Coordinates of C-alpha atoms in Angstrom, one line a residue:
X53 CA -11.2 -17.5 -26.5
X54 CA -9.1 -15.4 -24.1
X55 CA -10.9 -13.3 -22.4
X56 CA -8.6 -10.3 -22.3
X57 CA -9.1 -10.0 -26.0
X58 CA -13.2 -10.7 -25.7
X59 CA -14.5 -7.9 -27.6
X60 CA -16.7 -5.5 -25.4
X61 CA -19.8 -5.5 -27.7
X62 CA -20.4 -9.2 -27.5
X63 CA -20.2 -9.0 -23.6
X64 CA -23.6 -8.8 -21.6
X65 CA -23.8 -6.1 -19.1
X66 CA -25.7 -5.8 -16.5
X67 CA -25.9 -9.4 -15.4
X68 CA -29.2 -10.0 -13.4
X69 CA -28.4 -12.4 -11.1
X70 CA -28.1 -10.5 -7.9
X71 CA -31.4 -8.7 -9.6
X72 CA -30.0 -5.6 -9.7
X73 CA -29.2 -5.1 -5.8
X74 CA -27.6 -1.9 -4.9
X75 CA -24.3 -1.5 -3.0
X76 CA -22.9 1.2 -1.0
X77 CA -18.9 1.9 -1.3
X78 CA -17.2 4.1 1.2
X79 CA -14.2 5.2 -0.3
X80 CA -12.5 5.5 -3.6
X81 CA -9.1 3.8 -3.1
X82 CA -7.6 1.4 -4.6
X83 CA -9.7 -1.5 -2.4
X84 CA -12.9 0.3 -3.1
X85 CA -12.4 0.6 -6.7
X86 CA -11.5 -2.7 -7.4
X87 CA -14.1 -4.2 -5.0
X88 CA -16.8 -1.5 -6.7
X89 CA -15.6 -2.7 -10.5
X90 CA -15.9 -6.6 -9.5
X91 CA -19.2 -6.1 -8.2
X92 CA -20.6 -4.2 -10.8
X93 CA -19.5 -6.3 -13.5
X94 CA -21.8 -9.1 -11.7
X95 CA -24.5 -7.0 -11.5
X96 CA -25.2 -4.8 -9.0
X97 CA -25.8 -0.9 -8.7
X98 CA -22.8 0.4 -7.5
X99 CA -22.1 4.0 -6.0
X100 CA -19.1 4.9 -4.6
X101 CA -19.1 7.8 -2.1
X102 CA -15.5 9.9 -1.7
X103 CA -15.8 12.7 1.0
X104 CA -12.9 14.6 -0.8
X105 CA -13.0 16.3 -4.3
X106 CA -11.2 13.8 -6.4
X107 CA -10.8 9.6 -6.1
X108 CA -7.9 7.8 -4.7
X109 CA -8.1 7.8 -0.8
X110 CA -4.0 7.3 -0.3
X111 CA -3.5 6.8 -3.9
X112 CA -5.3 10.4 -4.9
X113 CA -3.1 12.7 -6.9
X114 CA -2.8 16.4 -7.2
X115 CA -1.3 19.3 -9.3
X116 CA 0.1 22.3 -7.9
X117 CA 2.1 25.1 -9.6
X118 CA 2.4 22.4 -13.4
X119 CA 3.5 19.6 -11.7
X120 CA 1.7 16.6 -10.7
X121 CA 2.5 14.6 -7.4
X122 CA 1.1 11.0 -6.4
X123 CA 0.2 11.2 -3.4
X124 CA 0.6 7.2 -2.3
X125 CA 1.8 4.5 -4.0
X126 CA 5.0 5.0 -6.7
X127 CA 5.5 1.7 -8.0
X128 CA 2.6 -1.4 -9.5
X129 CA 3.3 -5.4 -8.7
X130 CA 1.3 -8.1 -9.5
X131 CA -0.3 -6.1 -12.9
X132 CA -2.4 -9.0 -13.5
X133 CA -4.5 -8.1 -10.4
X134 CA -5.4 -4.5 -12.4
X135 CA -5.7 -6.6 -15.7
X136 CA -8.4 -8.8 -14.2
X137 CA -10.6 -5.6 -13.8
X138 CA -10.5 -4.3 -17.1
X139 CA -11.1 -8.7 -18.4
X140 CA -14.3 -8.8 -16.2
X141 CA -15.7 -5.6 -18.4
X142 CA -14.1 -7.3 -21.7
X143 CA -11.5 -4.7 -21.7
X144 CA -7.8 -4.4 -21.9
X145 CA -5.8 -2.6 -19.9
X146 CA -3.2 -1.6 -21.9
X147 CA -5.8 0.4 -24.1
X148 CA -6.4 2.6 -20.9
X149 CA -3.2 2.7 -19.2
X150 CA 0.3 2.3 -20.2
X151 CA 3.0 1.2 -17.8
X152 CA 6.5 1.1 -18.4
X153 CA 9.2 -1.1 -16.3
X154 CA 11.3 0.8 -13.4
X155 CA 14.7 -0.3 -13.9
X156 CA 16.6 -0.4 -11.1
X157 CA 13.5 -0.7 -9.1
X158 CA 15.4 0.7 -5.9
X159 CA 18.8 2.6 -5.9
X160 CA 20.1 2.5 -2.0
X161 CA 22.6 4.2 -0.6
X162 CA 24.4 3.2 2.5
X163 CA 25.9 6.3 5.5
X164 CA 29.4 4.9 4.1
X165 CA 28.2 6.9 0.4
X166 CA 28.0 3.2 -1.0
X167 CA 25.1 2.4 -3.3
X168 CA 23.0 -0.7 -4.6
X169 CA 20.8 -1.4 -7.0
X170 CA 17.6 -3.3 -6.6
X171 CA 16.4 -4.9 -10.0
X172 CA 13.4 -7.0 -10.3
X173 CA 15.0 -9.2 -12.9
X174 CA 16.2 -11.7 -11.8
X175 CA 20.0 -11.7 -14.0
X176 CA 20.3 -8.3 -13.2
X177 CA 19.8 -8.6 -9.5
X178 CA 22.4 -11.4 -9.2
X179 CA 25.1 -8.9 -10.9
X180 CA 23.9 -6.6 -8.7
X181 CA 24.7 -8.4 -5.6
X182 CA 28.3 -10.1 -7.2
X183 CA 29.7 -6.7 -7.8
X184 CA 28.6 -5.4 -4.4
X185 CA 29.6 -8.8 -2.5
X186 CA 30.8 -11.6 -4.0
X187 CA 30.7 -14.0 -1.1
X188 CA 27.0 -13.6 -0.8
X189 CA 26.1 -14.8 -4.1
X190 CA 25.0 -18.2 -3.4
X191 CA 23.4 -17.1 -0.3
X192 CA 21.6 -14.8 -2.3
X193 CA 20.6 -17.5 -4.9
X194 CA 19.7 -19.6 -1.8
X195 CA 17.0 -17.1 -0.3
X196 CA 15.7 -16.6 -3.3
X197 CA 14.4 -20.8 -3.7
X198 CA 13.1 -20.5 -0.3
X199 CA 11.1 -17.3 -0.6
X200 CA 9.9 -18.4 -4.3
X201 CA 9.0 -22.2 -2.1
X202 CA 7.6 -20.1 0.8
X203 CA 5.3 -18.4 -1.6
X204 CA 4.1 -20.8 -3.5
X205 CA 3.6 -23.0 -0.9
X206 CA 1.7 -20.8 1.4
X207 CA 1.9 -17.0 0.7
X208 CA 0.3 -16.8 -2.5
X209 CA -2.7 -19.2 -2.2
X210 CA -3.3 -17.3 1.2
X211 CA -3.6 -13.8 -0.2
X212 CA -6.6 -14.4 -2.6
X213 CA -8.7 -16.6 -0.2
X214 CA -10.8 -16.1 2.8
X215 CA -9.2 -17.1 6.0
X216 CA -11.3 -16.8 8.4
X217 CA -10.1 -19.1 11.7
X218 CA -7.1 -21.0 12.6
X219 CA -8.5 -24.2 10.6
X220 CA -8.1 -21.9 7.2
X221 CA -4.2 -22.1 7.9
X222 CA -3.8 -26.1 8.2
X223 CA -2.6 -26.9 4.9
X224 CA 0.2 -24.3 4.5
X225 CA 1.6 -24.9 7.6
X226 CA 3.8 -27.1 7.4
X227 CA 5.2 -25.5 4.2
X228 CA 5.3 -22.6 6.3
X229 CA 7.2 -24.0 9.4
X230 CA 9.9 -25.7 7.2
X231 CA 11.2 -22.7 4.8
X232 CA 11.2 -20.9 7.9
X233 CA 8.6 -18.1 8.0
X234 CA 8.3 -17.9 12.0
X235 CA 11.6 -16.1 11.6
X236 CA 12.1 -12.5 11.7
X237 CA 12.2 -11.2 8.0
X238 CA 15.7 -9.8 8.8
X239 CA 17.2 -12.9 10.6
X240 CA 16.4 -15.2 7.9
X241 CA 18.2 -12.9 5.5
X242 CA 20.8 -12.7 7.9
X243 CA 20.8 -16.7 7.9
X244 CA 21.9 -16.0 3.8
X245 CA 24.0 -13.5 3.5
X246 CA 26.8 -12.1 5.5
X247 CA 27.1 -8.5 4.2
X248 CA 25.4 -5.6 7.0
X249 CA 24.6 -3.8 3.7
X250 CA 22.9 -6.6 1.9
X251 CA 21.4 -7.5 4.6
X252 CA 20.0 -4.7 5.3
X253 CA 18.9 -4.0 1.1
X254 CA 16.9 -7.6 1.4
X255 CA 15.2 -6.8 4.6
X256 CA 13.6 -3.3 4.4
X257 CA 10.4 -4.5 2.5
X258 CA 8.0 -4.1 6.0
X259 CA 8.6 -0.7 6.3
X260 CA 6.5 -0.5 3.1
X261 CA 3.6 -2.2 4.5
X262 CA 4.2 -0.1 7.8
X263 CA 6.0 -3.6 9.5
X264 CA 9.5 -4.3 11.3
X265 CA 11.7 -7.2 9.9
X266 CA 12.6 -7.5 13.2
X267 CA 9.0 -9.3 14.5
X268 CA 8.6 -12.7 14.9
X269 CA 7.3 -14.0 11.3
X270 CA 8.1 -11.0 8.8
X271 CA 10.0 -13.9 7.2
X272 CA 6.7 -14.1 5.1
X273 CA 7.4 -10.2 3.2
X274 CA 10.4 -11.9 1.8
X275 CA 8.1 -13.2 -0.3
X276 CA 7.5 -9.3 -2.0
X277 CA 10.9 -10.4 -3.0
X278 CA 9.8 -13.0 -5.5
X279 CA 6.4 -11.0 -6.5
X280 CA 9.1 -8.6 -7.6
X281 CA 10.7 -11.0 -9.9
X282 CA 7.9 -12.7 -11.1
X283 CA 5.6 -10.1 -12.3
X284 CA 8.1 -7.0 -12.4
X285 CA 7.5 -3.7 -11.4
X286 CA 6.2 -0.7 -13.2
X287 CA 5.0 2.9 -13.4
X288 CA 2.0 3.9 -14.8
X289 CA 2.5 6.9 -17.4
X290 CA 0.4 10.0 -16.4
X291 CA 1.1 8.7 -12.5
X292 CA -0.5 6.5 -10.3
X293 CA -3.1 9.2 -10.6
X294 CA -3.8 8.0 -14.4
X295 CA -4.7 4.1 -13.0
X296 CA -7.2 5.5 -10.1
X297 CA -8.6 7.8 -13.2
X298 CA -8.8 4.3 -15.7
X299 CA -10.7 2.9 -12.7
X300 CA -13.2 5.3 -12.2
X301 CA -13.7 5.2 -16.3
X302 CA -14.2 1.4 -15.8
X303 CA -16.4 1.3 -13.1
X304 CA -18.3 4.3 -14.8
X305 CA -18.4 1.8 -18.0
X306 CA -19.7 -0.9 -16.4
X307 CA -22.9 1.2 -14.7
X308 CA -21.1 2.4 -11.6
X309 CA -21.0 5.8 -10.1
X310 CA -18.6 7.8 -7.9
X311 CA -20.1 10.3 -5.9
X312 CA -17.5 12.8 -4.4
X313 CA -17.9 15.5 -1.6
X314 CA -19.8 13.0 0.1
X315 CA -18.9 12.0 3.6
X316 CA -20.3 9.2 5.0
X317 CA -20.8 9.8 9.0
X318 CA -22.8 6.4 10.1
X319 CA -23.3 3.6 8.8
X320 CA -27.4 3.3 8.9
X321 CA -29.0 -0.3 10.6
X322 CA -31.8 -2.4 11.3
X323 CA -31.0 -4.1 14.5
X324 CA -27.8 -5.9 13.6
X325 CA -27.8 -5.3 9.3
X326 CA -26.8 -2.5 7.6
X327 CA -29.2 -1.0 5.3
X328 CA -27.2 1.7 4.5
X329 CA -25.3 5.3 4.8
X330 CA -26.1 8.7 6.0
X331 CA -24.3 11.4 4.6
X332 CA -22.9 14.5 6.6
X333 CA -25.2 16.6 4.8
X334 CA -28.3 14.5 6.6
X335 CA -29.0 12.5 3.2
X336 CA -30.0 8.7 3.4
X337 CA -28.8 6.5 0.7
X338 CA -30.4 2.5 1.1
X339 CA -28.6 -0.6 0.2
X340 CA -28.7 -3.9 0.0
X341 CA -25.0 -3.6 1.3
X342 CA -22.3 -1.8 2.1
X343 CA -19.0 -2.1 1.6
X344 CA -16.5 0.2 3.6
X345 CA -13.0 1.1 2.0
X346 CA -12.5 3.5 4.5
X347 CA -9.8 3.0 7.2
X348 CA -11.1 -0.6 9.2
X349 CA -10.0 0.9 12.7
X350 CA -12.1 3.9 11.9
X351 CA -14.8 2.4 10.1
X352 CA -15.9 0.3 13.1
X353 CA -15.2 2.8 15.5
X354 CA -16.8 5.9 14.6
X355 CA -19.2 4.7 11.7
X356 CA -21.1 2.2 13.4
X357 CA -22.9 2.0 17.5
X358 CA -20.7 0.3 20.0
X359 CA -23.6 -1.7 21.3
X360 CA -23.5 -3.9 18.2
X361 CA -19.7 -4.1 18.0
X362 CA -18.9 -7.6 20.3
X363 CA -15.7 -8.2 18.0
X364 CA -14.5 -4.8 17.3
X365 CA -15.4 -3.1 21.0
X366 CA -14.0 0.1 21.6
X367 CA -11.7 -1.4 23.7
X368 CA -10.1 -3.7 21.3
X369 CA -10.2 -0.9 18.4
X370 CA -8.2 1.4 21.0
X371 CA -5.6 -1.6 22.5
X372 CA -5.1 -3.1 18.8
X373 CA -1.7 -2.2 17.3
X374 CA -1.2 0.5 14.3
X375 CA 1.7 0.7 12.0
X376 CA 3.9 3.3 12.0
X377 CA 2.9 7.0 10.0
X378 CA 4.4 8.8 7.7
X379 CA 5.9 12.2 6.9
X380 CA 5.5 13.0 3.4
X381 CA 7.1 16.3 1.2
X382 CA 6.1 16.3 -2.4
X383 CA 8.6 19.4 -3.9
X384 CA 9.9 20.3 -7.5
X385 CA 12.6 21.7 -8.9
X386 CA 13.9 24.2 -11.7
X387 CA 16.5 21.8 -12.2
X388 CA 16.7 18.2 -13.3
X389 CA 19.2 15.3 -11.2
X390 CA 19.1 13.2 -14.2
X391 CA 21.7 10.7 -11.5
X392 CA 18.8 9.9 -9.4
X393 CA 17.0 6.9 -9.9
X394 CA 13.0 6.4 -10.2
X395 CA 13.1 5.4 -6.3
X396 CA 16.2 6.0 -4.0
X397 CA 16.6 4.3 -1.1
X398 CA 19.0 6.6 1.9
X399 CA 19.5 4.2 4.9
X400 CA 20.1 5.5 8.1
X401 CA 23.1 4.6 10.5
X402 CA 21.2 2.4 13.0
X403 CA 18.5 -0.1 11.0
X404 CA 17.3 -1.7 13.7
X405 CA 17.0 1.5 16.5
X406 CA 15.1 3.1 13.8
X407 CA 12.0 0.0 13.9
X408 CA 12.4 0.2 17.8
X409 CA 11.9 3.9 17.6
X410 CA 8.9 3.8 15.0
X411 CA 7.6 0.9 17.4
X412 CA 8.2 3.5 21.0
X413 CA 10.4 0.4 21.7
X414 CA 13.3 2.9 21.6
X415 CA 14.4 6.6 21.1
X416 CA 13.1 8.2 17.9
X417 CA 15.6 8.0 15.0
X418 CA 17.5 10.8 14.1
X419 CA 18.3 9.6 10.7
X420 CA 15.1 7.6 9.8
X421 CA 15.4 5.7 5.9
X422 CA 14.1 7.8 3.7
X423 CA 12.4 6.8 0.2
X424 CA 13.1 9.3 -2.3
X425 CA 10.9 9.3 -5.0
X426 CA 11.6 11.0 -8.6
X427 CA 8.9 10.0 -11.2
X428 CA 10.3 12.1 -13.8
X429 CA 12.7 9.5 -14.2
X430 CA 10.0 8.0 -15.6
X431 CA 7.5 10.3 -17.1
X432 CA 9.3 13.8 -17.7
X433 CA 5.6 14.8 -18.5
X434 CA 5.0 15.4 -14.8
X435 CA 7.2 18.2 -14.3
X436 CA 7.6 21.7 -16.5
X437 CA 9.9 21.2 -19.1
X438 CA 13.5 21.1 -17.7
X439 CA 12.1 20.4 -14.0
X440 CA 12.2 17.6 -11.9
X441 CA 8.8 16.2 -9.3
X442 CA 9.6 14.4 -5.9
X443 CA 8.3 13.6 -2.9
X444 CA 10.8 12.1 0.1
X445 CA 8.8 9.8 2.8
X446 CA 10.3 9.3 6.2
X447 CA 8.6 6.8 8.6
X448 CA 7.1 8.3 11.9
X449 CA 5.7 7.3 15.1
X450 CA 1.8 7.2 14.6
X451 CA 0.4 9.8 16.6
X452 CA -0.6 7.7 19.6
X453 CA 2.9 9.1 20.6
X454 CA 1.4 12.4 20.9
X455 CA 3.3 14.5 18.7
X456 CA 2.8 18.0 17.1
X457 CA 3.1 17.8 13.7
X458 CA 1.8 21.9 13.3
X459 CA 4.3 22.7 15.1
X460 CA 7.6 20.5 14.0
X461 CA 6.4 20.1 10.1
X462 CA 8.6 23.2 9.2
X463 CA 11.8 22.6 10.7
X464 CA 11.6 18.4 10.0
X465 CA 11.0 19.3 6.1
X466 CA 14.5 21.6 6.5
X467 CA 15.8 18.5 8.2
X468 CA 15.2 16.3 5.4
X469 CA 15.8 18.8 2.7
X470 CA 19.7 19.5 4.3
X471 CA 20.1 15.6 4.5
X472 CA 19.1 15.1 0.5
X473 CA 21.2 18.2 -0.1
X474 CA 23.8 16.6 1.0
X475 CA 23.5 13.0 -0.8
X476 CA 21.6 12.9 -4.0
X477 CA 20.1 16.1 -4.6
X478 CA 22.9 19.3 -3.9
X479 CA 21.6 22.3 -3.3
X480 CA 18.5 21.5 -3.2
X481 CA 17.2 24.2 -1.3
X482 CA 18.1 26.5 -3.8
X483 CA 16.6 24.9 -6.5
X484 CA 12.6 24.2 -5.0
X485 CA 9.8 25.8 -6.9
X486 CA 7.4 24.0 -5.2
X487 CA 7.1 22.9 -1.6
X488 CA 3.8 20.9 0.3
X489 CA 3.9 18.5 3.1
X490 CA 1.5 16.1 4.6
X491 CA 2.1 14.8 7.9
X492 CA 0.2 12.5 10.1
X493 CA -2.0 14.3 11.5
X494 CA -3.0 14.9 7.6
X495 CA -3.6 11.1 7.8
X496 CA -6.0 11.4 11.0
X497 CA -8.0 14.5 9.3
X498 CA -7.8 14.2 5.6
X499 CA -7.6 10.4 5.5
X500 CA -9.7 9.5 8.2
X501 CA -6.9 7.4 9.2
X502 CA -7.2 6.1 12.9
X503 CA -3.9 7.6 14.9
X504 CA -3.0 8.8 11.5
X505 CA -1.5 5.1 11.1
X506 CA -0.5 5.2 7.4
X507 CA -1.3 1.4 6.9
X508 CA -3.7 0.7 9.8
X509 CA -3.4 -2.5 11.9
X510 CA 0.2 -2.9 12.4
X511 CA 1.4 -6.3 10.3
X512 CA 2.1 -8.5 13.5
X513 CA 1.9 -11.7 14.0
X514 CA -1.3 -11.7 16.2
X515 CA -2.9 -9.2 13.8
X516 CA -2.5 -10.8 10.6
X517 CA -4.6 -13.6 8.6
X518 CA -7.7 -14.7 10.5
X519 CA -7.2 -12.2 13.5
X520 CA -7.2 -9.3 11.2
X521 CA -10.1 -7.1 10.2
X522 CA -12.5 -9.6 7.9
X523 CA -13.9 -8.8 4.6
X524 CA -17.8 -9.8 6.0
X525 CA -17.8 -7.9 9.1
X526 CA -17.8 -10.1 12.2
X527 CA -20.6 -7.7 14.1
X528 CA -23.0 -6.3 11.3
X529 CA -24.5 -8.5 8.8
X530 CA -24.2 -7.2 5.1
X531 CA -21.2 -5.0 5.8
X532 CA -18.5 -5.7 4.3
X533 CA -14.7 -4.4 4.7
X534 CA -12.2 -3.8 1.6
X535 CA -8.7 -2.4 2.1
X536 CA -5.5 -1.9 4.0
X537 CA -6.8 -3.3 7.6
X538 CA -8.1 -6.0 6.0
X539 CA -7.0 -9.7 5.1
X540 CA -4.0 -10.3 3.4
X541 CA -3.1 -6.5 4.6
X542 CA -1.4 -3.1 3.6
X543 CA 0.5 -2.5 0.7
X544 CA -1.3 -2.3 -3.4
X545 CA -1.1 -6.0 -4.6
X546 CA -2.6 -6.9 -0.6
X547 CA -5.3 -4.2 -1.2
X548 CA -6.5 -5.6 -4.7
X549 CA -6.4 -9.1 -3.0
X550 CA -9.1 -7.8 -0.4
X551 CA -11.5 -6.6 -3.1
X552 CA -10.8 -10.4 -5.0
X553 CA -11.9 -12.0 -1.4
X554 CA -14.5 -9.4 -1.2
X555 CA -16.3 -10.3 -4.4
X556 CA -15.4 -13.9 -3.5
X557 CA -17.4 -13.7 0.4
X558 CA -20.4 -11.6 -1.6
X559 CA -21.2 -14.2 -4.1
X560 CA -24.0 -15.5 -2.2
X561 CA -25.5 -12.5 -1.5

């Protein structure tokens, strides 16, 4: 029988094999409440502790003034990873949450007032990219094989699975090494196709994950490129909001708990093993384990005693590299822009100074790529009647470049609100009824985000597979890590990867 159609009553709960251990979970994101839903479904007690009001971590959501804004992610790959969740209870998904395709996934538009749309499908891409420039079809069709070879050669099999030393890496390598994934992400699209533009529209995919495609081996984040067409891409109805929501259900379903207002300011230990959390309000909760969802940088360096941290030393927390910040401004308006796609893509005039900036390789960017999002193109339910929700991203330095967002927030949110007026969204400034910003020092204090990095560890080279942050901590016994700076990395498919490896490293607990 299938289990996504198992019916719930004839499923056991409660499985007793771990005798009914209990589990700490710090954080409600999306890595803590997968990890928290695949752990309770084999047995344990599970409580999850959120020091804000509502769940989420990155992915939260809010309402302000009758609209509702997600405050993270826009756009769910890889649904079979979020299926698998609702299976393990002997639910279905789709009787919790409903998503609906984006189609075109990305709009972009170029500084020439050019624009290209990014499909998923597969046929609608390749139109796509013959009407915008013919000679590059075959090229097209060309990088497509190899990133669908480089993934399933390598990429995939090494995002659900443990890696936890060079030896781990062996077997893909030489996959690896022949489609070409020591290359920059941006030179082996160059290798393709000939057009700046294109180039340019295949390439950008690091910047979601916080990452160049100018580093030596983003050539792997092509692969996002075949996720893309493989398992499509989608937008949950109600907002991301309504998934972390069906979560919390699930994990409440299955025994769990979520505990909010509860900050967790050390993790609690007997010599080298963690027995637990104490709260900022002085409580104690014991565990058999804990599992932290909060930021790994952080998590190591201000929730657990440097004298039991050989791996993750101070020094190595403070000299590790962090991916770039963000500046986010969710806004509505009075008005609907029924021309603007679900996500709009505005490049900037200088691709590559822009990564060199973000990196403090270069001069900041004055005309960053911004990522317009419009979920009412989707889901008209998240605005008022006749209104329209967005929020516009732009990628920043993190703040190890010492900036002060209190005092610039104002006049950069009129610098990105002149530049949208301008392209997609005239006069804009007219038309706001709604207005809030997050910046990254928002990451630092809300988030707990170290350096306000708004996808922790950068995605190098040197900090990526088994030199990345582990999901069984390499200093504390029975702590375990789930999340963004972990193994595979940032970005939502990545994250719900982590909590797979998570429950995979646990079993023998």
């Amino acid at each position: 029988m299938d289990p996504r159609v198992m019916n719930p009553s004839t499923r056991v709960m409660g499985d007793t094999r771990r005798g009914g251990k209990r589990v700490l979970v710090i954080g409600s994101g999306f890595g803590g409440l997968a990890a928290a839903v695949r752990l309770a479904a084999r047995g344990w007690k599970v409580t999850v502790l959120e020091r804000r009001e509502g769940p989420g971590g990155r992915a939260r959501a809010f309402h302000q003034d009758g609209f509702t804004f997600d405050a993270g992610p826009t756009v769910i790959t890889c649904p079979y990873l979020l299926e698998e969740l609702w299976t393990l209870a002997g639910q279905r998904m789709s009787d919790h949450v409903t998503l609906r395709p984006v189609t075109p996934l990305y709009r972009m538009r170029f500084p020439d007032g050019s624009t290209f749309d990014y499909h998923a499908e597969r046929d609608a891409m390749l139109q796509s990219v013959r009407s915008f420039s013919p000679r590059d079809v075959a090229g097209y069709e060309a990088l497509s094989a190899r990133v669908e070879r480089m993934y399933e050669a390598g990429i995939g099999p090494l995002m659900s699975a443990p890696v936890p030393n060079a030896l781990s890496l062996a077997a893909y390598t030489p996959a690896l090494l022949r489609e070409e994934a020591f290359r920059s992400m941006y030179g082996l699209v160059s290798k393709h196709v000939k057009d700046e533009r294109l180039r340019q529209a295949l390439s950008f995919h690091p910047l979601l994950i916080g990452g160049s495609p100018f580093l030596p081996a983003s050539a792997v984040y092509t692969s996002i490129q075949y996720v893309e067409r493989r398992w499509g891409s989608y937008f949950p109805v109600g907002g991301t909001g309504a998934l972390v929501r069906g979560l919390v259900a699930l994990l409440e379903s299955l025994g769990g708990e979520v505990r909010f207002n509860s900050e967790v300011s050390e993790i609690t230990l007997d010599d080298r093993t963690a027995t637990g959390v104490r709260l900022g309000s002085g409580e104690w909760l014991g565990a058999d384990a804990v599992v932290s969802n909060a930021d790994a940088a952080w998590t190591y360096r201000y929730l657990l005693p440097n004298h039991v941290r050989d791996h993750w030393s101070d020094d190595r927390v403070q000299q590790a590299r962090y991916s770039m910040s963000v500046f986010l401004w969710y806004f509505g308006t009075r008005r609907q822009y029924p021309g603007v796609a679900h996500h709009t893509l505005l490049f900037g005039r200088d691709f590559r100074g822009m990564f060199e900036g973000l990196s403090g390789t270069g001069p900041a960017s004055e005309e960053p790529l911004l990522y317009l999002h419009r979920p009412t193109a989707t889901d008209a339910a998240l605005a008022p009647e006749g209104h329209d929700a967005f929020y516009v991203l732009a990628p920043v330095p993190h703040l190890g470049a010492g900036s002060n967002w209190k005092a610039r927030a104002d006049v950069f949110r009129g610098e990105l609100s002149r530049r949208l007026s301008r392209t997609v969204l005239p006069g804009l400034e007219s038309e706001l009824v709604t207005s809030r910003v997050f910046t990254p020092e928002d990451f630092r204090d809300e988030l707990r985000s170290f350096r306000g990095a708004a996808f922790s560890f950068a995605p190098t080279l040197l900090q990526s597979t088994f030199l990345r942050a582990q999901a069984k901590s390499e200093d504390v016994e029975r702590l375990y890590l789930v999340g963004a700076g972990t193994h595979p990395g940032a970005g939502l498919p990545a994250v719900l990867c982590s909590a797979k490896i998570l429950d995979a490293v646990m079993s023998g607990l």
